Amino acid sequence: MTVEIEVILPLIGYLLLVAGLSVYAMRKRREGSFLNEYFLGGRSMGGIVLAMTLTTTYISASSFIGGPGAAYKYGLGWVMLSMVQVPAVWLALGVLGKKFAILARRYNAVTLNDMLYARYGSPLLVWLASLSLLVAFIGAMTVQFIGGARLLETAAGIPYDAGLLIFGLTIALYTAFGGFRASVLNDTMQGMVMLAGTFLLLFAVIHAAGGMHAAVEKLQQIDPRLLEPHGVDNIIHPAFLSSFAVLVCFGVIGLPHTAVRCISYKDSKAVHRGMIIGTIVVTILMLGMHLAGALGRAIVPDLKIPDQVVPTLMITVLPPFAAGIFLAAPMASIMSTINAKLLQSSATIVKDLFLRVRPQQISNEPLLKRMSGIITLLLAVLLLLAARHPPDMIIWLNLLAFGGLEAVFLWPLVLGLYWEKANAAGALSGMIVGAVVYVALASFNIQWQGFHPIVPALLLSLIAFVIGNLFGRPASQPDDATTPV
């Protein structure tokens, strides 16, 4: 395998830019309270930054590597399926948005679990939520590490293990030392890179195939099922479609790294702009990348590993230097997702677990700084080890982790905000039943009536929440607040 210097040089430039933004974030961080600044960036995000950080956190290796890989394998039906994700940002900000941020400011909440504790008053619930988050995040971040290493392996000729090490260390260092502000600043830049890269790759793929008509004709010759709405192997049936909509659209409201973005914006105007801009960006990225993956089969029809379609197309349809520029786009999506999850994992360990046991240390900023950086680096090392033996298609592993988080967090978040009588007994019942049902169904690959495990898990979790709520004490509900300014 030959290392492609012309491909690597633009990527090195991009990583240097990431480092520069992280240094800037470190300098800004010294001006504020450590916990509020490191984990929330001083709650100062505007509309564009909010839209980009939500979008790039949500759109990950699964969307830039796994999603196009699935479209390559299953055809244009998967491209249409991917568009159910378009309302995800609108829903997240619309459902959580203002009310979530108002209460977070009232509680002075830094993490999602701060919100859950303030709402339900249950230490047991916080411990269960923290452990669930860490387990699911390790699985989700492992997917991103695999995606980053595969990009470097296929497009730049860097051996998988070496690419994994380079990618992992870069992410760990800029997240550990830059904090949330570095994360969202880089997310904004990465969102712009992702948009430019998507347009560039899709145009180049269509051009290399001889136009849309020629590409579709080639797909017809390869396998007529690639053009059918239900896809190859009839994978897109009604139960699968509805499951996918729950998993990657409605259920996104319950993802912790999405929720924490909803407590860190500046004002109401930022929310409104974020909803519009974020929805537009998600639409462009989802359609562009999945269509590139599907049409890419007309150019490289015999890939054994579908997840390699995007990096393979890069080096096939683009000049080396342009491929290097585009390489930054999927790399950006992966990096932005990992740094969000790494930060929240670190916040969970430091704020939700350590400081709950040792609350007297909350004013010991030197200790908290050291702990946050060290924990982030240690988590990165753990992920490097977990990613050493990757599967052929990472999309299923990523969706598995998504579902686990949603099964635990969705109803405690939504009902906690909108149901005044919701209490800790109900929330705990819903979390436990959701987690147990989801893990059991996913472990034994049981798909009741063709539905993904997330559907019965969320239904039973909701029932358990309502029943459990009958046996608990009413939780104190804060008075209505005004919109933060």
Coordinates of C-alpha atoms in Angstrom, one line a residue:
M1 CA 0.0 0.0 0.0
T2 CA 1.5 3.3 -1.1
V3 CA 1.1 6.4 1.0
E4 CA -0.4 9.2 -1.2
I5 CA 1.5 12.4 -0.3
E6 CA -0.6 14.7 -2.4
V7 CA -3.7 13.4 -0.6
I8 CA -2.2 13.8 2.9
L9 CA -0.9 17.4 2.5
P10 CA -4.3 19.1 2.4
L11 CA -5.4 16.9 5.4
I12 CA -2.3 18.0 7.4
G13 CA -3.3 21.6 6.7
Y14 CA -6.8 20.9 7.9
L15 CA -5.6 19.3 11.1
L16 CA -3.3 22.3 11.7
L17 CA -6.3 24.6 11.4
V18 CA -8.2 22.4 13.9
A19 CA -5.2 22.8 16.3
G20 CA -5.2 26.5 15.8
L21 CA -8.9 26.8 16.7
S22 CA -8.3 24.6 19.8
V23 CA -5.5 26.9 21.0
Y24 CA -7.8 29.8 20.6
A25 CA -10.5 28.0 22.6
M26 CA -7.9 27.3 25.4
R27 CA -7.2 31.0 25.6
K28 CA -10.8 31.9 25.8
R29 CA -11.5 29.2 28.4
R30 CA -9.3 30.9 31.0
E31 CA -11.7 33.8 31.0
G32 CA -14.7 31.9 32.6
S33 CA -15.7 29.4 35.2
F34 CA -14.1 26.1 34.3
L35 CA -17.1 23.7 34.4
N36 CA -19.4 26.1 32.6
E37 CA -16.8 27.1 30.0
Y38 CA -15.1 23.7 29.5
F39 CA -18.4 21.7 29.1
L40 CA -20.8 24.3 27.7
G41 CA -18.6 27.1 26.2
G42 CA -20.2 29.7 28.4
R43 CA -23.6 29.1 26.8
S44 CA -22.7 31.5 24.1
M45 CA -23.6 29.8 20.8
G46 CA -25.3 31.8 18.1
G47 CA -27.7 30.5 15.4
I48 CA -25.1 29.4 12.8
V49 CA -22.8 27.8 15.4
L50 CA -25.8 26.0 17.0
A51 CA -27.0 24.7 13.6
M52 CA -23.6 23.5 12.6
T53 CA -22.7 21.9 15.9
L54 CA -26.0 20.0 16.1
T55 CA -25.7 18.9 12.5
T56 CA -22.1 17.8 12.6
T57 CA -22.6 16.1 15.9
Y58 CA -25.5 14.2 14.5
I59 CA -24.0 13.5 11.0
S60 CA -21.1 11.1 11.8
A61 CA -19.1 8.3 10.2
S62 CA -22.3 6.5 9.8
S63 CA -23.6 9.3 7.5
F64 CA -20.4 9.9 5.5
I65 CA -19.1 6.3 5.5
G66 CA -21.8 3.8 6.6
G67 CA -24.8 5.5 5.0
P68 CA -23.2 5.8 1.5
G69 CA -22.0 2.3 2.0
A70 CA -25.5 1.1 2.6
A71 CA -26.7 3.1 -0.5
Y72 CA -24.0 1.5 -2.5
K73 CA -25.2 -2.0 -1.4
Y74 CA -29.0 -1.5 -1.4
G75 CA -29.5 1.1 -4.1
L76 CA -31.5 4.3 -4.6
G77 CA -34.2 3.1 -2.2
W78 CA -31.7 3.7 0.6
V79 CA -31.2 7.3 -0.6
M80 CA -34.9 8.0 -0.2
L81 CA -34.8 6.2 3.2
S82 CA -32.0 8.5 4.4
M83 CA -34.3 11.6 3.9
V84 CA -36.4 10.7 6.9
Q85 CA -33.6 12.2 8.9
V86 CA -34.3 15.7 7.5
P87 CA -36.5 16.9 10.4
A88 CA -34.1 15.7 13.1
V89 CA -32.6 19.1 14.0
W90 CA -36.0 20.9 13.7
L91 CA -37.5 18.3 16.1
A92 CA -34.7 18.4 18.6
L93 CA -34.7 22.2 18.9
G94 CA -38.5 22.4 18.7
V95 CA -39.2 19.8 21.5
L96 CA -36.2 20.5 23.8
G97 CA -35.1 24.0 22.6
K98 CA -36.3 26.9 24.8
K99 CA -37.8 25.1 27.7
F100 CA -34.8 22.8 28.2
A101 CA -32.4 25.8 28.1
I102 CA -34.5 27.9 30.5
L103 CA -34.6 25.1 33.1
A104 CA -30.9 24.4 32.6
R105 CA -30.1 28.0 33.4
R106 CA -32.4 27.9 36.4
Y107 CA -30.7 24.8 37.7
N108 CA -27.2 25.9 36.6
A109 CA -27.0 22.5 34.9
V110 CA -23.8 21.7 33.1
T111 CA -24.7 18.1 32.0
L112 CA -27.8 16.3 31.0
N113 CA -27.7 14.4 34.2
D114 CA -27.8 17.6 36.2
M115 CA -31.1 18.3 34.5
L116 CA -32.4 14.8 35.3
Y117 CA -31.4 15.1 39.0
A118 CA -32.9 18.6 39.3
R119 CA -36.1 17.4 37.7
Y120 CA -36.5 14.0 39.5
G121 CA -34.3 14.3 42.6
S122 CA -33.0 10.7 42.4
P123 CA -29.3 9.9 42.8
L124 CA -30.0 6.3 41.6
L125 CA -31.5 7.7 38.3
V126 CA -28.4 9.7 37.8
W127 CA -26.1 6.7 38.3
L128 CA -28.1 4.6 36.0
A129 CA -28.2 7.3 33.4
S130 CA -24.5 7.9 33.7
L131 CA -23.5 4.3 33.3
S132 CA -25.9 3.8 30.3
L133 CA -24.5 6.9 28.6
L134 CA -20.9 5.7 29.0
V135 CA -21.5 2.2 27.7
A136 CA -23.5 3.4 24.7
F137 CA -21.0 6.2 23.9
I138 CA -18.1 3.8 23.9
G139 CA -19.8 1.8 21.2
A140 CA -20.8 4.9 19.2
M141 CA -17.3 6.4 19.4
T142 CA -15.7 3.1 18.4
V143 CA -17.7 3.4 15.2
Q144 CA -16.2 6.9 14.5
F145 CA -12.7 5.7 15.2
I146 CA -13.1 2.9 12.7
G147 CA -14.5 5.3 10.1
G148 CA -11.6 7.7 10.5
A149 CA -9.0 5.0 10.2
R150 CA -10.7 3.5 7.1
L151 CA -10.7 6.9 5.5
L152 CA -6.9 7.2 6.0
E153 CA -6.3 3.6 4.9
T154 CA -8.3 3.7 1.7
A155 CA -7.8 7.3 0.5
A156 CA -4.3 8.1 1.8
G157 CA -2.7 4.6 1.8
I158 CA -1.9 4.7 5.5
P159 CA -2.1 1.3 7.2
Y160 CA -5.3 0.9 9.3
D161 CA -3.5 0.7 12.6
A162 CA -1.3 3.7 11.9
G163 CA -4.3 5.7 10.6
L164 CA -6.2 4.7 13.8
L165 CA -3.4 6.0 16.0
I166 CA -3.0 9.3 14.1
F167 CA -6.7 9.9 14.0
G168 CA -7.3 9.0 17.7
L169 CA -4.5 11.1 19.1
T170 CA -5.6 14.1 17.1
I171 CA -9.1 13.9 18.4
A172 CA -8.1 13.2 22.0
L173 CA -5.6 16.1 22.2
Y174 CA -7.8 18.8 20.8
T175 CA -10.9 17.7 22.8
A176 CA -8.9 17.3 26.0
F177 CA -7.3 20.7 25.9
G178 CA -9.8 22.8 24.0
G179 CA -13.1 21.7 25.7
F180 CA -16.6 22.6 24.4
R181 CA -15.6 25.9 22.8
A182 CA -13.0 24.1 20.7
S183 CA -15.6 21.5 19.9
V184 CA -18.3 23.9 18.6
L185 CA -15.8 26.2 16.8
N186 CA -14.4 23.2 15.0
D187 CA -17.9 21.9 14.3
T188 CA -18.7 25.2 12.5
M189 CA -15.7 25.0 10.4
Q190 CA -16.2 21.2 9.8
G191 CA -19.8 21.9 8.7
M192 CA -18.6 24.2 6.0
V193 CA -16.0 21.7 4.9
M194 CA -18.7 18.9 4.8
L195 CA -21.0 21.0 2.6
A196 CA -18.2 21.9 0.2
G197 CA -17.0 18.3 0.1
T198 CA -20.4 16.9 -0.5
F199 CA -21.0 19.1 -3.5
L200 CA -17.5 18.4 -4.9
L201 CA -17.9 14.6 -4.6
L202 CA -21.4 14.3 -5.9
F203 CA -20.6 16.5 -9.0
A204 CA -17.4 14.5 -9.6
V205 CA -19.3 11.1 -9.4
I206 CA -22.0 12.2 -11.8
H207 CA -19.4 13.6 -14.2
A208 CA -17.3 10.4 -14.0
A209 CA -20.4 8.2 -14.7
G210 CA -21.2 10.2 -17.8
G211 CA -24.2 12.0 -16.3
M212 CA -27.2 10.9 -14.2
H213 CA -28.9 9.0 -17.0
A214 CA -25.8 7.0 -17.8
A215 CA -25.2 6.3 -14.1
V216 CA -28.8 5.0 -13.6
E217 CA -28.6 2.8 -16.7
K218 CA -25.4 1.3 -15.4
L219 CA -27.1 0.5 -12.1
Q220 CA -29.9 -1.1 -14.0
Q221 CA -27.4 -3.4 -15.8
I222 CA -25.7 -4.3 -12.5
D223 CA -28.9 -5.2 -10.6
P224 CA -32.4 -3.8 -11.4
R225 CA -33.2 -4.0 -7.7
L226 CA -30.8 -1.1 -7.1
L227 CA -33.4 1.2 -8.7
E228 CA -36.4 -0.1 -6.8
P229 CA -37.9 1.7 -3.7
H230 CA -37.6 -1.3 -1.4
G231 CA -33.9 -1.9 -2.4
V232 CA -31.8 -5.0 -2.8
D233 CA -33.0 -7.9 -0.7
N234 CA -36.3 -6.0 0.0
I235 CA -34.7 -4.4 3.0
I236 CA -36.9 -1.3 3.0
H237 CA -40.3 -2.7 4.0
P238 CA -42.9 -0.6 6.0
A239 CA -41.8 -1.9 9.4
F240 CA -38.1 -1.1 8.6
L241 CA -39.0 2.3 7.3
S242 CA -41.0 3.2 10.4
S243 CA -38.3 1.8 12.7
F244 CA -35.7 3.9 10.8
A245 CA -37.8 7.0 11.2
V246 CA -38.0 6.4 15.0
L247 CA -34.3 5.6 15.3
V248 CA -32.8 8.4 13.3
C249 CA -35.4 11.2 13.5
F250 CA -37.9 11.2 16.3
G251 CA -35.6 9.3 18.7
V252 CA -32.8 11.9 18.2
I253 CA -34.6 14.1 20.8
G254 CA -33.4 11.5 23.4
L255 CA -29.7 11.5 22.4
P256 CA -27.7 13.1 25.2
H257 CA -25.1 14.8 22.9
T258 CA -28.1 16.4 21.1
A259 CA -29.8 17.5 24.3
V260 CA -26.6 19.1 25.8
R261 CA -26.4 21.3 22.6
C262 CA -29.9 22.6 23.5
I263 CA -28.7 24.1 26.8
S264 CA -25.6 25.9 25.5
Y265 CA -27.0 28.5 23.0
K266 CA -27.1 32.2 23.5
D267 CA -30.7 33.3 23.0
S268 CA -34.1 32.7 21.3
K269 CA -32.9 34.0 18.0
A270 CA -30.2 31.4 17.9
V271 CA -32.7 28.6 18.3
H272 CA -34.9 29.9 15.4
R273 CA -31.9 30.3 13.1
G274 CA -30.5 27.0 14.2
M275 CA -33.7 25.2 13.3
I276 CA -33.8 26.6 9.8
I277 CA -30.1 26.4 9.0
G278 CA -29.6 23.0 10.5
T279 CA -32.5 21.5 8.6
I280 CA -31.2 22.9 5.3
V281 CA -27.7 21.6 6.0
V282 CA -28.9 18.1 7.0
T283 CA -31.0 17.9 3.8
I284 CA -28.0 18.8 1.6
L285 CA -25.6 16.4 3.3
M286 CA -27.9 13.4 3.6
L287 CA -29.1 13.6 0.0
G288 CA -25.6 14.4 -1.5
M289 CA -23.6 11.8 0.3
H290 CA -26.1 8.9 0.0
L291 CA -26.7 9.7 -3.7
A292 CA -23.0 9.7 -4.3
G293 CA -22.7 6.3 -2.6
A294 CA -25.6 4.8 -4.7
L295 CA -24.3 6.3 -8.0
G296 CA -20.8 5.3 -7.1
R297 CA -21.6 1.7 -7.8
A298 CA -21.8 2.6 -11.5
I299 CA -18.1 3.6 -11.3
V300 CA -16.7 1.0 -8.9
P301 CA -19.2 -1.9 -9.0
D302 CA -17.2 -4.6 -7.2
L303 CA -16.3 -3.4 -3.8
K304 CA -16.2 -6.2 -1.2
I305 CA -16.5 -3.8 1.7
P306 CA -19.3 -1.2 1.1
D307 CA -18.0 1.2 3.7
Q308 CA -15.0 1.8 1.4
V309 CA -17.1 3.4 -1.3
V310 CA -16.6 7.1 -0.3
P311 CA -12.8 6.9 0.1
T312 CA -12.6 4.8 -3.0
L313 CA -14.6 7.3 -5.0
M314 CA -12.4 10.1 -3.7
I315 CA -9.2 8.6 -5.2
T316 CA -11.1 7.4 -8.4
V317 CA -13.0 10.5 -9.5
L318 CA -10.9 13.3 -8.0
P319 CA -7.3 14.5 -8.6
P320 CA -5.1 13.6 -5.7
F321 CA -4.9 17.1 -4.2
A322 CA -8.7 17.6 -4.6
A323 CA -9.2 14.2 -3.0
G324 CA -7.1 15.4 0.0
I325 CA -9.3 18.5 0.3
F326 CA -12.4 16.3 0.2
L327 CA -10.9 13.9 2.7
A328 CA -11.3 16.6 5.3
A329 CA -15.1 16.5 4.8
P330 CA -15.9 13.0 6.2
M331 CA -13.0 13.4 8.6
A332 CA -14.7 16.6 9.8
S333 CA -18.0 14.8 10.4
I334 CA -16.3 12.0 12.3
M335 CA -14.2 14.3 14.4
S336 CA -17.1 16.6 15.4
T337 CA -19.2 13.6 16.5
I338 CA -16.4 12.1 18.6
N339 CA -15.4 15.3 20.4
A340 CA -19.0 15.9 21.4
K341 CA -19.3 12.4 22.9
L342 CA -15.8 12.5 24.4
L343 CA -16.7 15.8 26.2
Q344 CA -20.0 14.5 27.4
S345 CA -18.4 11.2 28.6
S346 CA -15.7 13.2 30.5
A347 CA -18.4 15.5 31.9
T348 CA -20.4 12.5 33.1
I349 CA -17.5 11.0 34.9
V350 CA -16.3 14.3 36.5
K351 CA -19.5 16.2 37.1
D352 CA -22.1 13.4 37.5
L353 CA -20.1 10.7 39.2
F354 CA -17.0 12.2 40.9
L355 CA -18.5 15.5 42.2
R356 CA -21.6 13.7 43.3
V357 CA -19.5 11.6 45.6
R358 CA -17.0 14.5 46.5
P359 CA -19.1 17.7 46.2
Q360 CA -16.5 19.6 48.3
Q361 CA -14.1 19.4 45.3
I362 CA -16.3 21.6 43.0
S363 CA -14.2 24.7 43.8
N364 CA -10.9 22.8 43.1
E365 CA -10.5 23.9 39.5
P366 CA -6.9 22.7 39.1
L367 CA -8.0 19.2 40.0
L368 CA -11.1 19.3 37.8
K369 CA -8.9 20.5 34.8
R370 CA -6.4 17.7 35.3
M371 CA -9.2 15.1 35.7
S372 CA -11.1 16.2 32.6
G373 CA -8.0 16.2 30.4
I374 CA -6.7 12.8 31.7
I375 CA -10.1 11.1 31.5
T376 CA -10.6 12.3 27.9
L377 CA -7.2 10.9 26.9
L378 CA -7.8 7.6 28.7
L379 CA -11.2 7.2 27.0
A380 CA -9.4 7.8 23.7
V381 CA -6.9 5.0 24.4
L382 CA -9.8 2.6 25.3
L383 CA -11.5 3.5 22.0
L384 CA -8.3 2.9 20.0
L385 CA -8.1 -0.6 21.5
A386 CA -11.8 -1.3 20.8
A387 CA -11.5 -0.2 17.1
R388 CA -8.6 -2.5 16.2
H389 CA -10.9 -5.2 14.7
P390 CA -13.6 -3.4 12.6
P391 CA -16.7 -5.0 11.0
D392 CA -17.4 -4.7 7.3
M393 CA -20.4 -2.2 7.7
I394 CA -20.3 0.2 10.6
I395 CA -23.8 1.6 10.1
W396 CA -25.4 -1.2 12.0
L397 CA -23.1 -0.8 15.0
N398 CA -23.8 2.9 15.1
L399 CA -27.5 2.5 14.9
L400 CA -27.3 -0.1 17.7
A401 CA -25.6 2.5 20.0
F402 CA -28.2 5.2 18.9
G403 CA -31.0 2.9 19.9
G404 CA -29.5 2.2 23.3
L405 CA -29.3 5.8 24.2
E406 CA -32.8 6.6 23.0
A407 CA -34.3 3.7 24.9
V408 CA -32.9 5.0 28.1
F409 CA -33.2 8.8 27.8
L410 CA -36.1 9.7 25.5
W411 CA -39.1 9.5 27.8
P412 CA -37.3 10.8 31.0
L413 CA -36.3 13.9 28.9
V414 CA -39.6 14.5 27.0
L415 CA -42.0 13.6 29.8
G416 CA -39.9 15.4 32.4
L417 CA -40.3 18.6 30.4
Y418 CA -44.0 18.3 29.4
W419 CA -45.7 16.1 32.1
E420 CA -45.9 17.9 35.4
K421 CA -46.8 14.7 37.3
A422 CA -43.8 12.7 36.1
N423 CA -41.7 11.5 39.0
A424 CA -38.5 9.5 39.7
A425 CA -40.3 6.1 40.1
G426 CA -41.8 6.5 36.6
A427 CA -38.5 7.7 35.1
L428 CA -36.5 4.9 36.6
S429 CA -39.1 2.3 35.5
G430 CA -39.0 3.6 32.0
M431 CA -35.2 3.7 31.8
I432 CA -34.8 0.2 33.2
V433 CA -37.4 -1.4 31.0
G434 CA -36.3 0.4 27.9
A435 CA -32.7 -0.6 28.4
V436 CA -33.4 -4.3 29.3
V437 CA -35.9 -4.8 26.4
Y438 CA -33.6 -3.1 23.9
V439 CA -30.5 -5.0 25.0
A440 CA -32.4 -8.4 25.0
L441 CA -33.9 -7.9 21.6
A442 CA -30.7 -6.5 20.0
S443 CA -28.6 -9.3 21.6
F444 CA -30.7 -12.1 20.2
N445 CA -31.5 -10.2 16.9
I446 CA -35.3 -10.4 17.6
Q447 CA -37.3 -8.2 15.3
W448 CA -40.9 -8.4 16.4
Q449 CA -43.2 -8.1 13.3
G450 CA -40.1 -6.8 11.4
F451 CA -39.6 -3.8 13.6
H452 CA -36.1 -2.7 14.9
P453 CA -35.7 -3.3 18.7
I454 CA -36.0 0.4 19.3
V455 CA -39.8 0.4 18.5
P456 CA -40.9 -2.2 21.1
A457 CA -38.3 -0.9 23.6
L458 CA -39.7 2.7 23.4
L459 CA -43.3 1.5 23.6
L460 CA -42.7 -0.7 26.6
S461 CA -40.6 2.0 28.2
L462 CA -43.4 4.5 27.9
I463 CA -45.9 2.0 29.4
A464 CA -43.4 1.3 32.3
F465 CA -42.9 5.0 32.8
V466 CA -46.7 5.6 33.2
I467 CA -47.3 2.6 35.5
G468 CA -44.2 3.3 37.6
N469 CA -45.3 6.9 37.9
L470 CA -48.4 5.7 39.9
F471 CA -46.2 4.4 42.7
G472 CA -43.8 7.4 43.1
R473 CA -44.0 10.7 44.9
P474 CA -44.7 13.8 42.8
A475 CA -41.5 15.5 41.8
S476 CA -41.2 19.2 42.5
Q477 CA -41.8 21.1 39.2
P478 CA -40.1 24.5 38.8
D479 CA -42.2 27.6 38.0
D480 CA -42.4 28.8 34.4
A481 CA -39.4 30.9 33.5
T482 CA -38.8 33.5 30.8
T483 CA -36.8 33.0 27.7
P484 CA -33.0 33.3 28.4
V485 CA -31.3 36.4 27.0

